[in-house]
Coordinates of C-alpha atoms in Angstrom, one line a residue:
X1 CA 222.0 16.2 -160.1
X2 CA 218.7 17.5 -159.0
X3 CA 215.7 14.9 -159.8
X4 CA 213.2 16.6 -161.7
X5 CA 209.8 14.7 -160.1
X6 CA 206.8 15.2 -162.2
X7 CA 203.2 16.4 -160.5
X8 CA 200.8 14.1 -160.6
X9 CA 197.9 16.1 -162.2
X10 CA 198.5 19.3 -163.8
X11 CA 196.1 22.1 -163.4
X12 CA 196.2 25.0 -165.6
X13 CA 194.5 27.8 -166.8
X14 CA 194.2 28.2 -171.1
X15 CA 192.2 30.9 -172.0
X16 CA 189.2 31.2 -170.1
X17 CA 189.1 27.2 -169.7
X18 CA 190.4 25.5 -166.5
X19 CA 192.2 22.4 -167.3
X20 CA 192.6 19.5 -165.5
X21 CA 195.5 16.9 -166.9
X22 CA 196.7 13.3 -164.7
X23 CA 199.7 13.1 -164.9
X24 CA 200.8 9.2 -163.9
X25 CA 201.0 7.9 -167.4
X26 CA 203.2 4.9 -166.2
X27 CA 200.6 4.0 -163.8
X28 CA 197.7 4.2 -166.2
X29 CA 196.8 8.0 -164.4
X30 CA 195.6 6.0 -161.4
X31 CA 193.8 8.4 -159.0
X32 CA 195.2 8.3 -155.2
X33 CA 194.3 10.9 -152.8
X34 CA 197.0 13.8 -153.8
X35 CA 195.6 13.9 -157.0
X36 CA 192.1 14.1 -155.1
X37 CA 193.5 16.9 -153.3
X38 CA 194.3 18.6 -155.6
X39 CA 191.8 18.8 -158.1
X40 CA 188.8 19.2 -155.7
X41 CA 189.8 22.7 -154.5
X42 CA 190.8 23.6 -157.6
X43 CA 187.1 22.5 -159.0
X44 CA 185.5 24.5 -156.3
X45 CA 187.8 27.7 -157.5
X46 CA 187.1 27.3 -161.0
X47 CA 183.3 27.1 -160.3
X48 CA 182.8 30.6 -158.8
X49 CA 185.7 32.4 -160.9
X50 CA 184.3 34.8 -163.6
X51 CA 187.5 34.3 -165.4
X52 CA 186.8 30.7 -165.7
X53 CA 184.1 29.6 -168.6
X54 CA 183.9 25.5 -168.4
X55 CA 186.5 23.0 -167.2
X56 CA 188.7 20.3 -169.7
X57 CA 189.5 17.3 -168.0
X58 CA 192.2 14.8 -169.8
X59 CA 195.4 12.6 -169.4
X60 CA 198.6 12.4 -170.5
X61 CA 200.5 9.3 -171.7
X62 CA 198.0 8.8 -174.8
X63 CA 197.0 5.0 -173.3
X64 CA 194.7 5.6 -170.4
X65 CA 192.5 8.5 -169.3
X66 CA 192.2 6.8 -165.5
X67 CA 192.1 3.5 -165.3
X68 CA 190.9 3.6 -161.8
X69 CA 191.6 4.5 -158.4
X70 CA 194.9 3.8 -156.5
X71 CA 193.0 0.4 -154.9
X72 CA 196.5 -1.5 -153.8
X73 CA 197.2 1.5 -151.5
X74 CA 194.0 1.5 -150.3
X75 CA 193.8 -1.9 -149.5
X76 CA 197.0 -1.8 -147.5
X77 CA 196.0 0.9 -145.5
X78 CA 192.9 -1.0 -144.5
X79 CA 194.6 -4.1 -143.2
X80 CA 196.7 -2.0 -140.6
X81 CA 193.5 1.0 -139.8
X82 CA 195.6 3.6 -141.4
X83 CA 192.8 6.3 -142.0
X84 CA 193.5 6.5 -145.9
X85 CA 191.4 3.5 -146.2
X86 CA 188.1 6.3 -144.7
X87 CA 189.8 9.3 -146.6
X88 CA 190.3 8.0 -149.7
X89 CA 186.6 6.8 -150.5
X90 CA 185.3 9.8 -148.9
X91 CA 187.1 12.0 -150.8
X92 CA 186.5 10.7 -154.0
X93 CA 182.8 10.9 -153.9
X94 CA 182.8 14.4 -152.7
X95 CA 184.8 15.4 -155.7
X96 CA 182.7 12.9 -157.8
X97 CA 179.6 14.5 -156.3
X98 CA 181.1 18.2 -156.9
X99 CA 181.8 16.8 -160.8
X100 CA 178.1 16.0 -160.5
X101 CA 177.0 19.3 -159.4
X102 CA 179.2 21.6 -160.9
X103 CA 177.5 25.2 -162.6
X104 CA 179.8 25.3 -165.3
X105 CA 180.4 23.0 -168.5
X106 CA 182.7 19.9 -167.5
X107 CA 183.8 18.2 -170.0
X108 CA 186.1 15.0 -170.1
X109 CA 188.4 13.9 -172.9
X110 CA 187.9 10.3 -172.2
X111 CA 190.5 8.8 -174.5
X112 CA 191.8 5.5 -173.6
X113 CA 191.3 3.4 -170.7
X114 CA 188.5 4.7 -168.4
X115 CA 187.6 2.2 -165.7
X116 CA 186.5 2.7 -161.7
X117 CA 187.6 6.2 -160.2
X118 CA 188.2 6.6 -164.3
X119 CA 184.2 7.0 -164.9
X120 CA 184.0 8.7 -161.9
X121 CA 185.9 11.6 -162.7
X122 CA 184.0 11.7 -166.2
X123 CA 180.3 10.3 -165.9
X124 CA 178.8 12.5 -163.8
X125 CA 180.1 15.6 -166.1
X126 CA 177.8 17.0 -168.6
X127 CA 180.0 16.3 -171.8
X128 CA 182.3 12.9 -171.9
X129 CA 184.0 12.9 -175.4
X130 CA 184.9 9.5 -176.4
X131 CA 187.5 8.0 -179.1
X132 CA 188.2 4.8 -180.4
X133 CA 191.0 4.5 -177.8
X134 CA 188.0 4.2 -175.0
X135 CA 188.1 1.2 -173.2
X136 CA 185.1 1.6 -170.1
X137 CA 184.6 -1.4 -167.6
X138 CA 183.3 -0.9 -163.9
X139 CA 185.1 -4.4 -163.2
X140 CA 184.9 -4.1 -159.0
X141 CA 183.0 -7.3 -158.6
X142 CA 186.1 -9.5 -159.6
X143 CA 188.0 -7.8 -157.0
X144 CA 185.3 -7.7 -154.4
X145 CA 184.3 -4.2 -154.6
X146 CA 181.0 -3.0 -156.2
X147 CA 180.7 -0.2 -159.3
X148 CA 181.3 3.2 -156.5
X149 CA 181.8 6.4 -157.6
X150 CA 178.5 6.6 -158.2
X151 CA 177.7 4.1 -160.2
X152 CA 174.5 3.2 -158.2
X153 CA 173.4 6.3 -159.7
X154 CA 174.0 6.6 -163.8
X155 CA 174.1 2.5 -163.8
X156 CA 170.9 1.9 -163.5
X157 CA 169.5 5.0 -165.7
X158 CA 171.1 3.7 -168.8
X159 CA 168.6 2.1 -171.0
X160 CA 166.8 -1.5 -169.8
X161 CA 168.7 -3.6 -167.8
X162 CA 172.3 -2.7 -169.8
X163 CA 173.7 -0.8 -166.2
X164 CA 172.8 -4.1 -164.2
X165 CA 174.9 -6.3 -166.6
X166 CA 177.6 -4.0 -166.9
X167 CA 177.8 -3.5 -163.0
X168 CA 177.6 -7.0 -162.4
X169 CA 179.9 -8.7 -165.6
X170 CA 182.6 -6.1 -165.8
X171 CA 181.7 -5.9 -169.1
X172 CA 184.4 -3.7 -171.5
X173 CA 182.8 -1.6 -173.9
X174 CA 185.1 -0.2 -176.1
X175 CA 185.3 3.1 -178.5
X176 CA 182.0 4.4 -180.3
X177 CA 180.1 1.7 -177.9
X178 CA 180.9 3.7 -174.9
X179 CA 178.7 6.4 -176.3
X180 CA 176.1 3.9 -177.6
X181 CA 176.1 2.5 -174.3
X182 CA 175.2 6.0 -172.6
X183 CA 178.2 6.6 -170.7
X184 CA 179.5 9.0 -173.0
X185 CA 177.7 11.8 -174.7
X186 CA 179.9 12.2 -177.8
X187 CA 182.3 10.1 -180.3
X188 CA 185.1 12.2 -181.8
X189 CA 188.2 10.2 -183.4
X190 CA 191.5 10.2 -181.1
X191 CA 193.5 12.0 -183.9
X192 CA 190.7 15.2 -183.8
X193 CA 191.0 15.8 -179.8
X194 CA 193.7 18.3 -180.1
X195 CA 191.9 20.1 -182.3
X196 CA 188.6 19.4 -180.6
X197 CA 190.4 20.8 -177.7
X198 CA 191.8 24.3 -179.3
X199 CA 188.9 25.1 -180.4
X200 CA 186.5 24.6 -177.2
X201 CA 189.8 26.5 -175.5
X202 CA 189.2 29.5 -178.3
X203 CA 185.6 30.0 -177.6
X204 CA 184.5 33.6 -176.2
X205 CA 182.1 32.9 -172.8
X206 CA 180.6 30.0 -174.3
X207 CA 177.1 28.6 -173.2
X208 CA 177.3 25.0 -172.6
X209 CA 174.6 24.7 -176.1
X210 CA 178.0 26.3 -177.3
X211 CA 180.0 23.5 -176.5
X212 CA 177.4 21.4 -177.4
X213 CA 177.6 22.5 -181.0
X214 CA 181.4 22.2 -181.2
X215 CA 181.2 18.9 -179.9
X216 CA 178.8 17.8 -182.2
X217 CA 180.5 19.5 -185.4
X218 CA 183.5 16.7 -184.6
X219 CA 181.2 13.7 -183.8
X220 CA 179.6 14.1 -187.3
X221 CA 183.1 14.3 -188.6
X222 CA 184.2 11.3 -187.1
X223 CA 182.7 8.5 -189.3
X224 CA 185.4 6.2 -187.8
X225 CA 183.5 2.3 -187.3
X226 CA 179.7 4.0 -187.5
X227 CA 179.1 1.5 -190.0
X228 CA 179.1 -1.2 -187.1
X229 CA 176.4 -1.9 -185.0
X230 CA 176.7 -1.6 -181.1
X231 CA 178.3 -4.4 -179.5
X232 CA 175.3 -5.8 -177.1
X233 CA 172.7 -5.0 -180.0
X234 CA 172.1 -8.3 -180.5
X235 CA 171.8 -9.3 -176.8
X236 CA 170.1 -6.3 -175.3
X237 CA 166.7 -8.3 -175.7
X238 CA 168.3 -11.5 -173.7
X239 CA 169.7 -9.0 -171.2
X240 CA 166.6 -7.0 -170.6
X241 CA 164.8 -10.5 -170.1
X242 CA 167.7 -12.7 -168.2
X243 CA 168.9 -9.7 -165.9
X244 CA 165.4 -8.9 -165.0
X245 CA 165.0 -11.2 -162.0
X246 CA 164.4 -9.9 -158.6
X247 CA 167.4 -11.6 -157.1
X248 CA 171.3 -12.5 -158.0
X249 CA 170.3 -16.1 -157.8
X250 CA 167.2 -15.0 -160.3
X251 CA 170.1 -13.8 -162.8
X252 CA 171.9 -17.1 -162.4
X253 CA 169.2 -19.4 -162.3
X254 CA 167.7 -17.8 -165.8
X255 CA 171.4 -17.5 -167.7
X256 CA 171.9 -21.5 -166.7
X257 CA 168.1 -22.4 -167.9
X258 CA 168.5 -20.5 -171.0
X259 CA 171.9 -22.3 -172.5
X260 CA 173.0 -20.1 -175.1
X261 CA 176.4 -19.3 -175.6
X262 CA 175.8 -15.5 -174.8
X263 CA 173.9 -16.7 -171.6
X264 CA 176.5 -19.8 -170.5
X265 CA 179.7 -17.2 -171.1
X266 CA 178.0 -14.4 -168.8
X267 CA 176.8 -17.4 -166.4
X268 CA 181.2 -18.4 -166.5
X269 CA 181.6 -14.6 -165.5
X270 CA 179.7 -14.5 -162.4
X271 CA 180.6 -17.3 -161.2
X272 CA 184.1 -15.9 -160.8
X273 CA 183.4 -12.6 -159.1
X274 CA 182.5 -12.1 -155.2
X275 CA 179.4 -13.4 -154.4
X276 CA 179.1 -11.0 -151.2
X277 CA 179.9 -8.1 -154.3
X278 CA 177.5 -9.2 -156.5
X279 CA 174.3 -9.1 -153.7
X280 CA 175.5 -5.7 -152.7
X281 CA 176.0 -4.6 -156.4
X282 CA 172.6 -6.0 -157.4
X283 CA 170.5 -3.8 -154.4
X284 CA 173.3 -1.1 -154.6
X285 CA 172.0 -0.4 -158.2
X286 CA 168.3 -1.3 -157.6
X287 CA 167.6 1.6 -154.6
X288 CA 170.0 3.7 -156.8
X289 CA 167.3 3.9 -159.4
X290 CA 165.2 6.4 -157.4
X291 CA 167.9 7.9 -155.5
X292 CA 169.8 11.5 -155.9
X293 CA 173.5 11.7 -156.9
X294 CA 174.2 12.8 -153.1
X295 CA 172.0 9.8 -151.3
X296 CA 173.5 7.2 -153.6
X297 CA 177.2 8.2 -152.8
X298 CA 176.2 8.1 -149.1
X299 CA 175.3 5.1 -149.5
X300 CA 178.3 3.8 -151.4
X301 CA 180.9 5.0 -149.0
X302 CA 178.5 3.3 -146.4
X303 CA 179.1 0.4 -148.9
X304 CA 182.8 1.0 -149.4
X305 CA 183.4 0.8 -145.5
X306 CA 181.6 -2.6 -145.5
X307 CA 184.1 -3.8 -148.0
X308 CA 187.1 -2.8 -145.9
X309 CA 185.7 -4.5 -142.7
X310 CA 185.1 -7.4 -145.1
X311 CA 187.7 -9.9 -146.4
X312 CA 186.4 -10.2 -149.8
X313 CA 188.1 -6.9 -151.1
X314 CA 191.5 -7.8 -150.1
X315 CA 191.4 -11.1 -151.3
X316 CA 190.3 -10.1 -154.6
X317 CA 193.4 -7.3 -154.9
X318 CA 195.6 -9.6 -154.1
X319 CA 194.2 -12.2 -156.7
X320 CA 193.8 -10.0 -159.4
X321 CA 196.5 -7.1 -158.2
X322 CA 199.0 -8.6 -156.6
X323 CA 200.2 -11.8 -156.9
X324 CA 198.1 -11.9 -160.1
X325 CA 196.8 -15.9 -159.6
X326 CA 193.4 -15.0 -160.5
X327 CA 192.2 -17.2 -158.2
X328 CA 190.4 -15.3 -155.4
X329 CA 188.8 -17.7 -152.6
X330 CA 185.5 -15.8 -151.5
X331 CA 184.3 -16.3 -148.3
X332 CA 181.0 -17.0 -148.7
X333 CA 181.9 -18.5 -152.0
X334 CA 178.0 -18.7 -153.5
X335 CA 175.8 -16.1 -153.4
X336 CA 173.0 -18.6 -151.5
X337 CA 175.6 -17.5 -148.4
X338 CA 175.5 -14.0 -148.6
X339 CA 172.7 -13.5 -146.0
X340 CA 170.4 -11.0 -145.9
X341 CA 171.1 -10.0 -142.6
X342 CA 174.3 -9.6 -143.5
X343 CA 173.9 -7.9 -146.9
X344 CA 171.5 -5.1 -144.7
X345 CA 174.7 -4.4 -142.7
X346 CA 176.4 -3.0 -145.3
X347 CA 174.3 -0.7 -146.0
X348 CA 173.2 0.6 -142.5
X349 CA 174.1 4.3 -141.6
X350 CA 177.7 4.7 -140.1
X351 CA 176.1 7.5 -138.1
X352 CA 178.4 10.3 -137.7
X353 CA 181.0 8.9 -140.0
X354 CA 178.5 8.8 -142.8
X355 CA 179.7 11.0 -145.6
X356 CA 178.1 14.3 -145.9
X357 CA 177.6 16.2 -148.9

């Protein structure tokens, strides 16, 4: 009996659209570096091809779209110097930058969980169709990580101090809230996306306003919870005001002085994640502000190479990955221990193993 082993993204050509499917369902379409591999190349091809109109990225499996990238491997490889632990990061934001940067329309069917490499592979695209299967978290504090894949860069453009929150809370956002939020650009109800999808697919060397259009013909035909108001709408005032200090301390000090139950519950979440995460998360996302797409992932695999020499990140994976105790011992374990000396070390150049773009 031959065993019949499935690839783990599937790239095809449907008309004049390149499509992009991952192909792990079991595994929530985590994204390790042969899927990487893959797809970047094929990316590049589709960019310059004149047969080639816009590109369709999606999943199969119907639960997750990419719930993040392959982090256990990655961790492994780091503890014995394998070079995966350099590869993996670097490769990720160079297809997340060529995502960023592509000439054509890319747009990603975003339906189900979307979390970590997830949002990279979709955020940085020009359309990200979302459904009420979306579930969007950049959780990498609780494993001591920090919101990569560029999220120094759209983080802190969404609107007031939402980003920061969101980068530093984990914070799920779920369905027509992901769009709300600003991290997708349309809403379309999971039962329409294989229509949505033929017809994009049928369209005759569409402009991206074309695409536009169609997307926006299914949004308005997806009335599906637009009667309820965004999840943080009530809150965005407290966030704006409690997440505006100029330190992590700041944030902490204001959420305990405040003492309502929005404020205490988000005070409980910090006070579980790494506190060497959160101080690099916190400056990651403020100089990401004013940065490019390109600087800001230079400095996150600066960042992401910090973490590795660290202990923080594989303490974390194996709290919340591994032996699943959720009960990660930080060392420091309060953010007054992060120095600043050693915070600045993170994000000094690597020099010529910096990532270049």
């Amino acid at each position: 009996m031959s065993t019949h082993v499935e690839p783990e993204v599937l790239l095809e050509k449907v008309g004049r659209a390149g499509v992009i499917t991952m192909n792990r369902p079991k595994v929530l379409n985590a994204l390790n570096l042969t899927m990487i591999r893959q797809i970047y190349p094929q990316l590049k091809k589709w960019e310059t091809d004149n047969d080639t109109d816009f590109v369709i990225i999606k999943a199969a499996g119907g639960k997750a779209f990419c719930a993040g990238g392959d982090i256990r491997a990655v961790t492994e490889a780091g503890k014995v110097g394998d070079p995966l632990a350099q590869d993996f990061f670097r490769e990720e934001y160079i297809l997340n930058n060529a995502i960023g940067t592509c000439r054509k329309p890319y747009i990603a069917l975003i339906d189900g969980i979307t979390m970590g490499g997830g949002v990279g592979l979709s955020v940085h695209g020009r359309f990200r169709v979302a459904t009420e299967k979306t579930l969007f978290a950049m959780p990498e504090t609780a494993i001591g990580l920090f919101p990569d894949v560029g999220g120094g860069y759209f983080l802190p453009r969404l609107r007031g101090r939402l980003g920061l929150f969101l980068a530093l809370t984990g914070f799920r956002l779920k369905g027509r809230d992901v769009q709300r939020a600003g991290v997708a650009t349309h809403f379309v109800e999971s039962k329409k996306i294989p229509d949505l999808e033929k017809e994009l697919v049928d369209l005759k060397s569409p402009s991206a306003e074309d695409v536009t259009r169609v997307l926006d013909t299914y949004q308005n035909k997806s009335s599906l919870d637009s009667d309820k108001p965004f999840v943080l709408d009530k809150h965005m005032s407290d966030i704006d005001r409690l997440f505006s200090a100029s330190s992590v301390e700041g944030i902490m000090q204001n959420l305990k002085a405040d003492g309502s139950e929005f404020a205490k519950k988000q005070a409980e979440t910090l006070s579980k994640m790494s506190p060497t995460s959160l101080k690099i998360t916190y400056k990651q996302l403020q100089a990401g502000a004013s940065m490019s797409l390109q600087d800001v992932l230079v400095m996150e695999y600066r960042l992401s190479q910090a973490c590795m020499r660290g202990c923080d990140f594989y303490e974390g994976v194996r709290a919340v990955l591994v032996d699943k105790d959720q009960n990660p011992k930080w060392n420091p374990s309060t953010v007054e221990e992060v120095s600043d000396e050693s915070l600045e070390h993170c994000f000094s150049s690597l020099g010529e193993r910096d990532l270049t773009l």
